[in-house]
C-alpha positions as protocol buffer text, in pm:
chain_id: "A"
residue {
  index: 1
  type: ILE
  ca { x: 8301 y: 13776 z: 4856 }
}
residue {
  index: 2
  type: GLU
  ca { x: 8590 y: 13819 z: 4588 }
}
residue {
  index: 3
  type: GLN
  ca { x: 8795 y: 13866 z: 4785 }
}
residue {
  index: 4
  type: ALA
  ca { x: 8765 y: 13539 z: 5046 }
}
residue {
  index: 5
  type: ASN
  ca { x: 8712 y: 13329 z: 4641 }
}
residue {
  index: 6
  type: HIS
  ca { x: 9036 y: 13499 z: 4586 }
}
residue {
  index: 7
  type: TYR
  ca { x: 9187 y: 13399 z: 4884 }
}
residue {
  index: 8
  type: THR
  ca { x: 9015 y: 13044 z: 4845 }
}
residue {
  index: 9
  type: PHE
  ca { x: 9172 y: 12991 z: 4528 }
}
residue {
  index: 10
  type: LEU
  ca { x: 9516 y: 13043 z: 4634 }
}
residue {
  index: 11
  type: ILE
  ca { x: 9448 y: 12833 z: 4924 }
}
residue {
  index: 12
  type: ILE
  ca { x: 9318 y: 12547 z: 4724 }
}
residue {
  index: 13
  type: GLY
  ca { x: 9518 y: 12622 z: 4407 }
}
residue {
  index: 14
  type: ASP
  ca { x: 9836 y: 12547 z: 4219 }
}
residue {
  index: 15
  type: ILE
  ca { x: 10045 y: 12535 z: 4528 }
}
residue {
  index: 16
  type: GLY
  ca { x: 10391 y: 12611 z: 4302 }
}
residue {
  index: 17
  type: THR
  ca { x: 10175 y: 12918 z: 4281 }
}
residue {
  index: 18
  type: ASN
  ca { x: 10039 y: 13019 z: 4593 }
}
residue {
  index: 19
  type: GLN
  ca { x: 10450 y: 12943 z: 4715 }
}
residue {
  index: 20
  type: SER
  ca { x: 10585 y: 13180 z: 4460 }
}
residue {
  index: 21
  type: ILE
  ca { x: 10315 y: 13440 z: 4603 }
}
residue {
  index: 22
  type: VAL
  ca { x: 10357 y: 13346 z: 4940 }
}
residue {
  index: 23
  type: LYS
  ca { x: 10745 y: 13397 z: 4948 }
}
residue {
  index: 24
  type: SER
  ca { x: 10762 y: 13681 z: 4647 }
}
residue {
  index: 25
  type: SER
  ca { x: 10503 y: 13878 z: 4968 }
}
residue {
  index: 26
  type: ALA
  ca { x: 10754 y: 13703 z: 5276 }
}
residue {
  index: 27
  type: ARG
  ca { x: 11013 y: 13924 z: 5047 }
}
residue {
  index: 28
  type: LYS
  ca { x: 10918 y: 14206 z: 5063 }
}
residue {
  index: 29
  type: ILE
  ca { x: 10742 y: 14269 z: 5379 }
}
residue {
  index: 30
  type: SER
  ca { x: 11135 y: 14140 z: 5489 }
}
residue {
  index: 31
  type: VAL
  ca { x: 11292 y: 14436 z: 5283 }
}
residue {
  index: 32
  type: GLN
  ca { x: 11057 y: 14649 z: 5419 }
}
residue {
  index: 33
  type: CYS
  ca { x: 11165 y: 14545 z: 5726 }
}
residue {
  index: 34
  type: LYS
  ca { x: 11497 y: 14564 z: 5718 }
}
residue {
  index: 35
  type: THR
  ca { x: 11513 y: 14934 z: 5536 }
}
residue {
  index: 36
  type: THR
  ca { x: 11295 y: 15046 z: 5801 }
}
residue {
  index: 37
  type: MET
  ca { x: 11482 y: 14918 z: 6089 }
}
residue {
  index: 38
  type: LEU
  ca { x: 11778 y: 15074 z: 5926 }
}
residue {
  index: 39
  type: ILE
  ca { x: 11626 y: 15385 z: 5956 }
}
residue {
  index: 40
  type: LYS
  ca { x: 11505 y: 15363 z: 6295 }
}
residue {
  index: 41
  type: PHE
  ca { x: 11892 y: 15289 z: 6345 }
}
residue {
  index: 42
  type: PHE
  ca { x: 11968 y: 15553 z: 6190 }
}
residue {
  index: 43
  type: PHE
  ca { x: 11781 y: 15820 z: 6336 }
}
residue {
  index: 44
  type: LYS
  ca { x: 11825 y: 15714 z: 6690 }
}
residue {
  index: 45
  type: PHE
  ca { x: 12227 y: 15733 z: 6566 }
}
residue {
  index: 46
  type: LEU
  ca { x: 12145 y: 16113 z: 6383 }
}
residue {
  index: 47
  type: PHE
  ca { x: 11951 y: 16187 z: 6767 }
}
residue {
  index: 48
  type: SER
  ca { x: 12278 y: 16085 z: 6951 }
}
residue {
  index: 49
  type: SER
  ca { x: 12560 y: 16256 z: 6810 }
}
residue {
  index: 50
  type: MET
  ca { x: 12277 y: 16566 z: 6765 }
}
residue {
  index: 51
  type: SER
  ca { x: 12202 y: 16556 z: 7153 }
}
residue {
  index: 52
  type: SER
  ca { x: 12592 y: 16505 z: 7184 }
}
residue {
  index: 53
  type: SER
  ca { x: 12694 y: 16831 z: 6996 }
}
residue {
  index: 54
  type: LEU
  ca { x: 12437 y: 17026 z: 7211 }
}
residue {
  index: 55
  type: VAL
  ca { x: 12619 y: 16836 z: 7523 }
}
residue {
  index: 56
  type: ASP
  ca { x: 12937 y: 16985 z: 7423 }
}
residue {
  index: 57
  type: ILE
  ca { x: 12832 y: 17303 z: 7359 }
}
residue {
  index: 58
  type: GLY
  ca { x: 12673 y: 17380 z: 7635 }
}
residue {
  index: 59
  type: PHE
  ca { x: 12927 y: 17274 z: 7824 }
}
residue {
  index: 60
  type: PHE
  ca { x: 13195 y: 17517 z: 7659 }
}
residue {
  index: 61
  type: THR
  ca { x: 12973 y: 17751 z: 7702 }
}
residue {
  index: 62
  type: LEU
  ca { x: 12952 y: 17683 z: 8045 }
}
residue {
  index: 63
  type: PHE
  ca { x: 13356 y: 17612 z: 8072 }
}
residue {
  index: 64
  type: VAL
  ca { x: 13486 y: 17969 z: 7891 }
}
residue {
  index: 65
  type: ALA
  ca { x: 13210 y: 18110 z: 8126 }
}
residue {
  index: 66
  type: LEU
  ca { x: 13415 y: 17950 z: 8424 }
}
residue {
  index: 67
  type: PHE
  ca { x: 13753 y: 18012 z: 8333 }
}
residue {
  index: 68
  type: ARG
  ca { x: 13743 y: 18284 z: 8101 }
}
residue {
  index: 69
  type: ASN
  ca { x: 13875 y: 18525 z: 8398 }
}
residue {
  index: 70
  type: LEU
  ca { x: 14099 y: 18237 z: 8577 }
}
residue {
  index: 71
  type: ILE
  ca { x: 14252 y: 18168 z: 8266 }
}
residue {
  index: 72
  type: PRO
  ca { x: 14298 y: 18398 z: 7978 }
}
residue {
  index: 73
  type: GLN
  ca { x: 14555 y: 18255 z: 7736 }
}
residue {
  index: 74
  type: TYR
  ca { x: 14406 y: 17915 z: 7723 }
}
residue {
  index: 75
  type: TYR
  ca { x: 14062 y: 17912 z: 7857 }
}
residue {
  index: 76
  type: ILE
  ca { x: 13945 y: 17834 z: 7467 }
}
residue {
  index: 77
  type: TYR
  ca { x: 14169 y: 17487 z: 7498 }
}
residue {
  index: 78
  type: ILE
  ca { x: 14071 y: 17414 z: 7810 }
}
residue {
  index: 79
  type: SER
  ca { x: 13695 y: 17468 z: 7795 }
}
residue {
  index: 80
  type: THR
  ca { x: 13674 y: 17225 z: 7418 }
}
residue {
  index: 81
  type: ALA
  ca { x: 13887 y: 16990 z: 7598 }
}
residue {
  index: 82
  type: LEU
  ca { x: 13638 y: 16967 z: 7904 }
}
residue {
  index: 83
  type: ALA
  ca { x: 13360 y: 16947 z: 7700 }
}
residue {
  index: 84
  type: ARG
  ca { x: 13473 y: 16737 z: 7453 }
}
residue {
  index: 85
  type: VAL
  ca { x: 13525 y: 16459 z: 7765 }
}
residue {
  index: 86
  type: ILE
  ca { x: 13183 y: 16498 z: 7845 }
}
residue {
  index: 87
  type: SER
  ca { x: 13017 y: 16495 z: 7563 }
}
residue {
  index: 88
  type: ALA
  ca { x: 13223 y: 16183 z: 7403 }
}
residue {
  index: 89
  type: VAL
  ca { x: 13129 y: 15940 z: 7738 }
}
residue {
  index: 90
  type: TYR
  ca { x: 12758 y: 16086 z: 7652 }
}
residue {
  index: 91
  type: ASN
  ca { x: 12769 y: 15950 z: 7353 }
}
residue {
  index: 92
  type: PHE
  ca { x: 12963 y: 15628 z: 7391 }
}
residue {
  index: 93
  type: ASN
  ca { x: 12638 y: 15513 z: 7665 }
}
residue {
  index: 94
  type: MET
  ca { x: 12405 y: 15680 z: 7368 }
}
residue {
  index: 95
  type: ASN
  ca { x: 12511 y: 15479 z: 7105 }
}
residue {
  index: 96
  type: LYS
  ca { x: 12635 y: 15189 z: 7332 }
}
residue {
  index: 97
  type: HIS
  ca { x: 12316 y: 15157 z: 7484 }
}
residue {
  index: 98
  type: THR
  ca { x: 12022 y: 15318 z: 7338 }
}
residue {
  index: 99
  type: VAL
  ca { x: 12162 y: 15267 z: 6942 }
}
residue {
  index: 100
  type: PHE
  ca { x: 12318 y: 14983 z: 6933 }
}
residue {
  index: 101
  type: ARG
  ca { x: 12221 y: 14808 z: 7272 }
}
residue {
  index: 102
  type: ASN
  ca { x: 12517 y: 14645 z: 7324 }
}
residue {
  index: 103
  type: THR
  ca { x: 12510 y: 14437 z: 7622 }
}
residue {
  index: 104
  type: ASP
  ca { x: 12837 y: 14416 z: 7640 }
}
residue {
  index: 105
  type: LYS
  ca { x: 13059 y: 14425 z: 7925 }
}
residue {
  index: 106
  type: ASN
  ca { x: 13408 y: 14415 z: 7743 }
}
residue {
  index: 107
  type: LYS
  ca { x: 13628 y: 14759 z: 7817 }
}
residue {
  index: 108
  type: PHE
  ca { x: 13785 y: 14683 z: 7515 }
}
residue {
  index: 109
  type: ILE
  ca { x: 13474 y: 14824 z: 7324 }
}
residue {
  index: 110
  type: ALA
  ca { x: 13499 y: 15186 z: 7547 }
}
residue {
  index: 111
  type: VAL
  ca { x: 13883 y: 15155 z: 7463 }
}
residue {
  index: 112
  type: LYS
  ca { x: 13753 y: 15105 z: 7069 }
}
residue {
  index: 113
  type: TYR
  ca { x: 13492 y: 15387 z: 7096 }
}
residue {
  index: 114
  type: PHE
  ca { x: 13764 y: 15708 z: 7234 }
}
residue {
  index: 115
  type: VAL
  ca { x: 14028 y: 15626 z: 6964 }
}
residue {
  index: 116
  type: LEU
  ca { x: 13738 y: 15582 z: 6721 }
}
residue {
  index: 117
  type: CYS
  ca { x: 13734 y: 15999 z: 6877 }
}
residue {
  index: 118
  type: VAL
  ca { x: 14033 y: 16059 z: 6894 }
}
residue {
  index: 119
  type: ILE
  ca { x: 14115 y: 15986 z: 6536 }
}
residue {
  index: 120
  type: GLN
  ca { x: 13773 y: 16173 z: 6439 }
}
residue {
  index: 121
  type: ALA
  ca { x: 13909 y: 16492 z: 6598 }
}
residue {
  index: 122
  type: ALA
  ca { x: 14260 y: 16477 z: 6433 }
}
residue {
  index: 123
  type: VAL
  ca { x: 14122 y: 16438 z: 6094 }
}
residue {
  index: 124
  type: SER
  ca { x: 13887 y: 16646 z: 6108 }
}
residue {
  index: 125
  type: SER
  ca { x: 14125 y: 16952 z: 6261 }
}
residue {
  index: 126
  type: VAL
  ca { x: 14361 y: 16901 z: 5968 }
}
residue {
  index: 127
  type: CYS
  ca { x: 14070 y: 16802 z: 5728 }
}
residue {
  index: 128
  type: VAL
  ca { x: 13937 y: 17235 z: 5782 }
}
residue {
  index: 129
  type: LYS
  ca { x: 14285 y: 17298 z: 5800 }
}
residue {
  index: 130
  type: MET
  ca { x: 14377 y: 17248 z: 5435 }
}
residue {
  index: 131
  type: LEU
  ca { x: 14040 y: 17290 z: 5310 }
}
residue {
  index: 132
  type: PHE
  ca { x: 14049 y: 17649 z: 5475 }
}
residue {
  index: 133
  type: ASP
  ca { x: 14469 y: 17719 z: 5386 }
}
residue {
  index: 134
  type: ILE
  ca { x: 14362 y: 17599 z: 5007 }
}
residue {
  index: 135
  type: THR
  ca { x: 13984 y: 17805 z: 4968 }
}
residue {
  index: 136
  type: ALA
  ca { x: 13964 y: 18052 z: 5263 }
}
residue {
  index: 137
  type: ALA
  ca { x: 13618 y: 17952 z: 5282 }
}
residue {
  index: 138
  type: ASN
  ca { x: 13502 y: 18024 z: 5683 }
}
residue {
  index: 139
  type: GLU
  ca { x: 13605 y: 17779 z: 5868 }
}
residue {
  index: 140
  type: SER
  ca { x: 13290 y: 17681 z: 6046 }
}
residue {
  index: 141
  type: ILE
  ca { x: 13148 y: 17600 z: 5739 }
}
residue {
  index: 142
  type: ILE
  ca { x: 13405 y: 17420 z: 5630 }
}
residue {
  index: 143
  type: LYS
  ca { x: 13447 y: 17181 z: 5992 }
}
residue {
  index: 144
  type: ILE
  ca { x: 13005 y: 17154 z: 5929 }
}
residue {
  index: 145
  type: VAL
  ca { x: 13119 y: 16976 z: 5596 }
}
residue {
  index: 146
  type: VAL
  ca { x: 13404 y: 16747 z: 5720 }
}
residue {
  index: 147
  type: ASP
  ca { x: 13226 y: 16668 z: 5989 }
}
residue {
  index: 148
  type: THR
  ca { x: 12922 y: 16593 z: 5825 }
}
residue {
  index: 149
  type: ILE
  ca { x: 13141 y: 16336 z: 5586 }
}
residue {
  index: 150
  type: LEU
  ca { x: 13270 y: 16195 z: 5925 }
}
residue {
  index: 151
  type: PHE
  ca { x: 12983 y: 16163 z: 6105 }
}
residue {
  index: 152
  type: PHE
  ca { x: 12866 y: 15875 z: 5839 }
}
residue {
  index: 153
  type: ILE
  ca { x: 13185 y: 15756 z: 5822 }
}
residue {
  index: 154
  type: SER
  ca { x: 13207 y: 15711 z: 6186 }
}
residue {
  index: 155
  type: PHE
  ca { x: 12868 y: 15553 z: 6168 }
}
residue {
  index: 156
  type: ASN
  ca { x: 12987 y: 15264 z: 6007 }
}
residue {
  index: 157
  type: ILE
  ca { x: 13264 y: 15211 z: 6166 }
}
residue {
  index: 158
  type: GLN
  ca { x: 13116 y: 15204 z: 6529 }
}
residue {
  index: 159
  type: ARG
  ca { x: 12853 y: 14956 z: 6402 }
}
residue {
  index: 160
  type: GLU
  ca { x: 13094 y: 14735 z: 6204 }
}
residue {
  index: 161
  type: TRP
  ca { x: 13397 y: 14768 z: 6469 }
}
residue {
  index: 162
  type: VAL
  ca { x: 13322 y: 14954 z: 6754 }
}
residue {
  index: 163
  type: PHE
  ca { x: 13003 y: 14799 z: 6870 }
}
residue {
  index: 164
  type: LYS
  ca { x: 12994 y: 14531 z: 6655 }
}
residue {
  index: 165
  type: LYS
  ca { x: 12784 y: 14199 z: 6839 }
}
residue {
  index: 166
  type: LYS
  ca { x: 12973 y: 13922 z: 6834 }
}
residue {
  index: 167
  type: LYS
  ca { x: 12805 y: 13554 z: 6661 }
}
């Protein structure tokens, strides 16, 4: 009954006070919804990236097994390139349709995505090489750190440039 009286007071009480309470509550709900949506959005991107890494490693392993004896000098480079192309196509489709829900038929989006992929791969390799030369730390650990930083940068570039919806 007390709670019912409280709400009754809000309804029939001072209109200015009621409006500020409603606005304040609406703002809190709006911020909470936006935060929840952003977290869900980020985790979709994280899932897409991690599953792409699994696709990349899986195909790399397959291609190494196929090409090791056929092309012994170049099998690692060929396996890396083929696996990266497949995982990039997978990642593009996951990001376009699942993460960013972009329905634009414009082929320029794919061009922007693959330009980003090439630049990101180049930046990664240069940074790993530079940091290895400076620190002599394990290349794989350096790569994980560099690629984690690039992951966050790539997320923002994809959101703001590659898959940005037109207004």
